[in-house]
mmCIF file of C-alpha atoms in Angstrom:
data_model
loop_
_atom_site.group_PDB
_atom_site.id
_atom_site.type_symbol
_atom_site.label_atom_id
_atom_site.label_comp_id
_atom_site.label_asym_id
_atom_site.label_seq_id
_atom_site.Cartn_x
_atom_site.Cartn_y
_atom_site.Cartn_z
ATOM 1 C CA ILE A 258 132.498 67.085 66.869
ATOM 2 C CA PRO A 259 129.231 66.190 65.211
ATOM 3 C CA MET A 260 126.457 68.797 65.482
ATOM 4 C CA LEU A 261 123.022 67.658 66.588
ATOM 5 C CA ARG A 262 120.121 69.339 64.876
ATOM 6 C CA TYR A 263 116.587 69.202 66.264
ATOM 7 C CA HIS A 264 113.755 69.468 63.825
ATOM 8 C CA SER A 265 111.085 71.805 65.149
ATOM 9 C CA GLY A 266 107.741 70.459 64.141
ATOM 10 C CA PRO A 267 104.504 72.379 63.938
ATOM 11 C CA GLU A 268 103.131 73.872 67.184
ATOM 12 C CA PRO A 269 100.664 71.526 68.889
ATOM 13 C CA LEU A 270 97.048 72.483 68.326
ATOM 14 C CA TRP A 271 96.333 72.592 72.033
ATOM 15 C CA HIS A 272 98.626 75.611 72.332
ATOM 16 C CA GLU A 273 96.324 77.594 70.064
ATOM 17 C CA TRP A 274 93.221 76.250 71.760
ATOM 18 C CA ASP A 275 94.617 77.274 75.133
ATOM 19 C CA ARG A 276 95.322 80.819 73.914
ATOM 20 C CA LYS A 277 91.784 81.147 72.610
ATOM 21 C CA ALA A 278 90.361 79.834 75.869
ATOM 22 C CA GLN A 279 92.178 82.507 77.892
ATOM 23 C CA LYS A 280 89.588 85.150 78.735
ATOM 24 C CA HIS A 281 90.744 88.717 78.145
ATOM 25 C CA GLY A 282 88.780 91.950 77.809
ATOM 26 C CA LEU A 283 85.003 92.243 77.786
ATOM 27 C CA ARG A 284 83.251 88.897 77.449
ATOM 28 C CA HIS A 285 79.691 87.659 77.385
ATOM 29 C CA THR A 286 78.299 85.632 80.277
ATOM 30 C CA ILE A 287 80.605 82.854 81.427
ATOM 31 C CA TYR A 288 79.034 79.909 83.233
ATOM 32 C CA ALA A 289 80.990 77.996 85.871
ATOM 33 C CA VAL A 290 80.580 74.271 86.482
ATOM 34 C CA ASN A 291 78.631 74.955 89.704
ATOM 35 C CA GLY A 292 76.186 77.224 87.877
ATOM 36 C CA ASP A 293 77.669 80.598 88.870
ATOM 37 C CA GLN A 294 77.579 83.288 86.175
ATOM 38 C CA TYR A 295 79.873 86.221 85.406
ATOM 39 C CA THR A 296 79.457 88.925 82.795
ATOM 40 C CA GLY A 297 82.130 91.562 82.376
ATOM 41 C CA GLU A 298 85.797 92.269 81.873
ATOM 42 C CA TRP A 299 88.735 89.873 82.184
ATOM 43 C CA LEU A 300 92.511 90.077 82.325
ATOM 44 C CA ASN A 301 94.734 87.012 81.885
ATOM 45 C CA ASN A 302 91.826 84.670 82.538
ATOM 46 C CA LEU A 303 90.833 86.492 85.757
ATOM 47 C CA LYS A 304 87.875 88.771 86.455
ATOM 48 C CA HIS A 305 89.342 92.240 86.229
ATOM 49 C CA GLY A 306 87.567 95.559 85.667
ATOM 50 C CA LYS A 307 83.794 95.990 85.677
ATOM 51 C CA GLY A 308 81.603 92.936 86.030
ATOM 52 C CA ILE A 309 78.498 91.272 87.453
ATOM 53 C CA GLN A 310 78.643 87.972 89.329
ATOM 54 C CA LEU A 311 75.685 85.746 90.185
ATOM 55 C CA TRP A 312 76.125 82.937 92.719
ATOM 56 C CA LYS A 313 73.667 80.133 92.010
ATOM 57 C CA SER A 314 73.722 78.627 95.525
ATOM 58 C CA THR A 315 72.598 81.820 97.285
ATOM 59 C CA GLY A 316 71.203 83.887 94.416
ATOM 60 C CA ALA A 317 73.418 86.794 95.493
ATOM 61 C CA ILE A 318 74.489 89.320 92.854
ATOM 62 C CA TYR A 319 77.570 91.530 92.996
ATOM 63 C CA SER A 320 77.928 94.389 90.535
ATOM 64 C CA GLY A 321 81.063 96.479 90.518
ATOM 65 C CA ASP A 322 84.842 96.471 90.311
ATOM 66 C CA TRP A 323 87.109 93.417 90.195
ATOM 67 C CA LYS A 324 90.854 93.035 90.478
ATOM 68 C CA PHE A 325 92.674 89.813 89.584
ATOM 69 C CA GLY A 326 89.654 87.625 90.284
ATOM 70 C CA LYS A 327 88.449 89.301 93.489
ATOM 71 C CA ARG A 328 86.003 92.068 94.343
ATOM 72 C CA ASP A 329 88.143 95.160 94.661
ATOM 73 C CA GLY A 330 87.020 98.767 94.259
ATOM 74 C CA TYR A 331 83.442 100.036 94.399
ATOM 75 C CA GLY A 332 80.464 97.712 94.149
ATOM 76 C CA SER A 333 77.111 96.629 95.507
ATOM 77 C CA LEU A 334 75.831 93.286 96.790
ATOM 78 C CA CYS A 335 72.184 92.219 96.554
ATOM 79 C CA VAL A 336 70.435 89.086 97.798
ATOM 80 C CA PRO A 337 66.907 87.755 97.163
ATOM 81 C CA ASP A 338 64.344 88.065 99.941
ATOM 82 C CA SER A 339 63.568 84.671 101.480
ATOM 83 C CA VAL A 340 59.811 85.320 101.238
ATOM 84 C CA THR A 341 59.130 87.642 98.294
ATOM 85 C CA LYS A 342 62.215 86.544 96.290
ATOM 86 C CA GLU A 343 62.686 90.196 95.313
ATOM 87 C CA TYR A 344 66.255 91.456 95.363
ATOM 88 C CA LYS A 345 67.290 93.803 98.158
ATOM 89 C CA GLN A 346 70.594 95.578 98.574
ATOM 90 C CA VAL A 347 72.648 94.504 101.583
ATOM 91 C CA TYR A 348 75.849 96.481 100.945
ATOM 92 C CA LYS A 349 77.144 99.255 98.738
ATOM 93 C CA GLY A 350 80.590 100.733 99.042
ATOM 94 C CA TRP A 351 84.254 99.881 98.764
ATOM 95 C CA TRP A 352 85.920 96.463 98.664
ATOM 96 C CA ARG A 353 89.444 95.159 98.904
ATOM 97 C CA ASN A 354 90.642 91.595 98.405
ATOM 98 C CA ASP A 355 87.046 90.284 98.205
ATOM 99 C CA GLN A 356 85.953 91.917 101.510
ATOM 100 C CA GLN A 357 84.288 95.171 102.541
ATOM 101 C CA CYS A 358 87.057 97.696 103.151
ATOM 102 C CA GLY A 359 86.872 101.483 103.249
ATOM 103 C CA TYR A 360 83.629 103.446 103.396
ATOM 104 C CA GLY A 361 80.358 101.664 102.795
ATOM 105 C CA THR A 362 76.718 101.242 103.813
ATOM 106 C CA ALA A 363 75.219 97.953 104.978
ATOM 107 C CA PHE A 364 71.503 97.209 105.213
ATOM 108 C CA TYR A 365 70.227 94.717 107.779
ATOM 109 C CA PRO A 366 66.851 93.028 108.399
ATOM 110 C CA GLY A 367 64.276 95.123 110.223
ATOM 111 C CA GLY A 368 65.434 98.389 108.679
ATOM 112 C CA GLU A 369 68.748 98.596 110.535
ATOM 113 C CA ARG A 370 71.566 100.374 108.704
ATOM 114 C CA TYR A 371 75.283 101.030 109.166
ATOM 115 C CA GLU A 372 77.155 103.842 107.449
ATOM 116 C CA GLY A 373 80.876 104.089 107.943
ATOM 117 C CA GLU A 374 84.270 102.488 107.645
ATOM 118 C CA TRP A 375 85.131 98.808 107.182
ATOM 119 C CA SER A 376 88.242 96.681 107.393
ATOM 120 C CA GLY A 377 88.519 93.031 106.421
ATOM 121 C CA GLY A 378 84.751 92.700 106.056
ATOM 122 C CA LEU A 379 84.071 94.054 109.579
ATOM 123 C CA ARG A 380 82.876 97.436 110.826
ATOM 124 C CA SER A 381 86.090 99.147 111.934
ATOM 125 C CA GLY A 382 86.942 102.835 112.169
ATOM 126 C CA TRP A 383 84.282 105.521 112.348
ATOM 127 C CA GLY A 384 80.639 104.684 111.719
ATOM 128 C CA ARG A 385 76.982 105.330 112.477
ATOM 129 C CA MET A 386 74.526 102.513 113.250
ATOM 130 C CA TYR A 387 70.754 102.944 113.073
ATOM 131 C CA HIS A 388 69.126 100.282 115.255
ATOM 132 C CA GLN A 389 65.651 98.815 114.847
ATOM 133 C CA ASP A 390 64.511 100.175 118.228
ATOM 134 C CA GLY A 391 65.311 103.753 117.170
ATOM 135 C CA CYS A 392 68.680 104.047 118.921
ATOM 136 C CA ILE A 393 71.581 105.543 116.992
ATOM 137 C CA TYR A 394 75.228 104.878 117.791
ATOM 138 C CA GLU A 395 77.856 107.142 116.296
ATOM 139 C CA GLY A 396 81.537 106.742 116.976
ATOM 140 C CA GLN A 397 84.467 104.376 116.742
ATOM 141 C CA TRP A 398 84.266 100.663 115.877
ATOM 142 C CA LEU A 399 86.668 97.755 116.074
ATOM 143 C CA ASP A 400 86.070 94.221 114.769
ATOM 144 C CA ASP A 401 82.337 94.817 114.218
ATOM 145 C CA LYS A 402 81.655 96.292 117.691
ATOM 146 C CA PRO A 403 81.614 99.815 119.193
ATOM 147 C CA ASP A 404 85.077 100.349 120.625
ATOM 148 C CA GLY A 405 86.724 103.635 121.532
ATOM 149 C CA GLN A 406 84.811 106.896 121.835
ATOM 150 C CA GLY A 407 81.172 107.089 120.807
ATOM 151 C CA MET A 408 77.675 108.377 121.466
ATOM 152 C CA LEU A 409 74.474 106.338 121.822
ATOM 153 C CA ARG A 410 71.265 108.336 121.416
ATOM 154 C CA HIS A 411 67.881 106.883 122.399
ATOM 155 C CA PRO A 412 64.506 107.720 120.790
ATOM 156 C CA ASN A 413 63.573 109.885 123.840
ATOM 157 C CA GLU A 414 66.775 111.936 123.246
ATOM 158 C CA ASN A 415 68.564 110.490 126.295
ATOM 159 C CA ARG A 416 72.157 109.780 125.338
ATOM 160 C CA TYR A 417 75.459 108.363 126.480
ATOM 161 C CA GLU A 418 78.759 109.921 125.482
ATOM 162 C CA GLY A 419 82.027 108.283 126.411
ATOM 163 C CA GLY A 420 84.161 105.195 126.183
ATOM 164 C CA TRP A 421 83.264 101.794 124.726
ATOM 165 C CA LYS A 422 84.930 98.412 124.681
ATOM 166 C CA LEU A 423 83.753 95.263 122.895
ATOM 167 C CA GLY A 424 80.338 96.834 122.268
ATOM 168 C CA ARG A 425 79.718 97.922 125.871
ATOM 169 C CA LYS A 426 80.055 101.194 127.769
ATOM 170 C CA HIS A 427 83.491 101.171 129.347
ATOM 171 C CA GLY A 428 85.610 103.906 130.869
ATOM 172 C CA PRO A 429 84.799 107.569 131.560
ATOM 173 C CA GLY A 430 81.446 108.705 130.241
ATOM 174 C CA LYS A 431 78.398 110.911 130.605
ATOM 175 C CA TYR A 432 74.751 109.848 130.542
ATOM 176 C CA PHE A 433 72.265 112.629 129.827
ATOM 177 C CA TYR A 434 68.785 111.890 131.232
ATOM 178 C CA LEU A 435 67.138 114.706 129.302
ATOM 179 C CA ASP A 436 63.646 113.377 130.040
ATOM 180 C CA LYS A 437 64.311 113.931 133.772
ATOM 181 C CA GLY A 438 66.719 116.850 133.527
ATOM 182 C CA GLN A 439 69.670 115.019 135.060
ATOM 183 C CA LEU A 440 73.249 114.149 134.141
ATOM 184 C CA PHE A 441 75.329 111.254 135.446
ATOM 185 C CA GLU A 442 79.072 111.514 134.966
ATOM 186 C CA GLY A 443 81.278 108.650 136.016
ATOM 187 C CA ILE A 444 83.098 105.442 135.159
ATOM 188 C CA TRP A 445 81.581 102.427 133.389
ATOM 189 C CA ALA A 446 82.779 98.843 133.209
ATOM 190 C CA ALA A 447 81.125 96.288 130.901
ATOM 191 C CA ASP A 448 77.981 98.458 130.525
ATOM 192 C CA ILE A 449 77.590 99.003 134.296
ATOM 193 C CA PRO A 450 78.186 102.403 135.988
ATOM 194 C CA LYS A 451 80.652 101.797 138.823
ATOM 195 C CA CYS A 452 80.997 105.260 140.347
ATOM 196 C CA GLY A 453 80.083 108.819 139.489
ATOM 197 C CA VAL A 454 78.123 111.953 140.258
ATOM 198 C CA LEU A 455 74.457 112.690 139.466
ATOM 199 C CA ILE A 456 73.460 116.350 139.056
ATOM 200 C CA ASP A 457 70.513 118.310 137.695
ATOM 201 C CA PHE A 458 70.979 119.248 134.041
ATOM 202 C CA GLY A 459 68.379 121.104 131.971
ATOM 203 C CA ARG A 460 65.752 120.553 134.632
ATOM 204 C CA GLU A 461 63.595 123.444 133.404
ATOM 205 C CA GLU A 462 63.224 121.923 129.917
ATOM 206 C CA ALA A 463 62.768 118.319 131.055
ATOM 207 C CA PRO A 464 59.319 116.828 130.269
ATOM 208 C CA ALA A 465 59.220 114.704 133.443
ATOM 209 C CA PRO A 466 61.659 116.045 136.080
ATOM 210 C CA PRO A 467 61.857 114.320 139.490
ATOM 211 C CA GLN A 468 59.824 115.836 142.305
ATOM 212 C CA TYR A 469 62.790 117.186 144.243
ATOM 213 C CA PRO A 470 65.918 118.788 142.805
ATOM 214 C CA ILE A 471 69.324 117.389 143.699
ATOM 215 C CA PRO A 472 70.951 119.694 146.277
ATOM 216 C CA LYS A 473 74.198 121.277 145.181
ATOM 217 C CA VAL A 474 77.286 120.321 147.128
#
């Protein structure tokens, strides 16, 4: 039986060019076709390790950890102000699979701030939200809204403690009217108290108590 022999010629040049084009380790700034820029570490042609990404379309800058081409680990995101063009931080904390995940702090327009847990880019878990009007919510979150058990404290120290659902008071709860020295304890549904009991609470320390005390039953 005749033996067939194949002559192996020299390796095509494009094989070597392709190997050299594969980004690996720390590299200088790489420019994408759309104008985006990345400076940092690579692994098998993917962003991996520490790096800084600039998106040309929005001007946003991410500085932090990467894993196989996606933001993963600890990092911060900054965007330019629409008026002053100065960069301001909008998020610092943990990421997973290119989304906020774990513990992090987000900064919103008007001085609002959220500190707490995230999942899939949404506020989920435990967290504290500082609102522009001075209110502070502290408690459980689900899909970017208060959901579960939490407390909402107003600037005048009045507060609600109890259940929440889809961002509204829902279920058993207590509302402390400390400015009047009263306490309402009852059941809420979609932010509306449905039934409950109103009693005097801390009336002696209240700055503006009602004229007549509530008689005890």
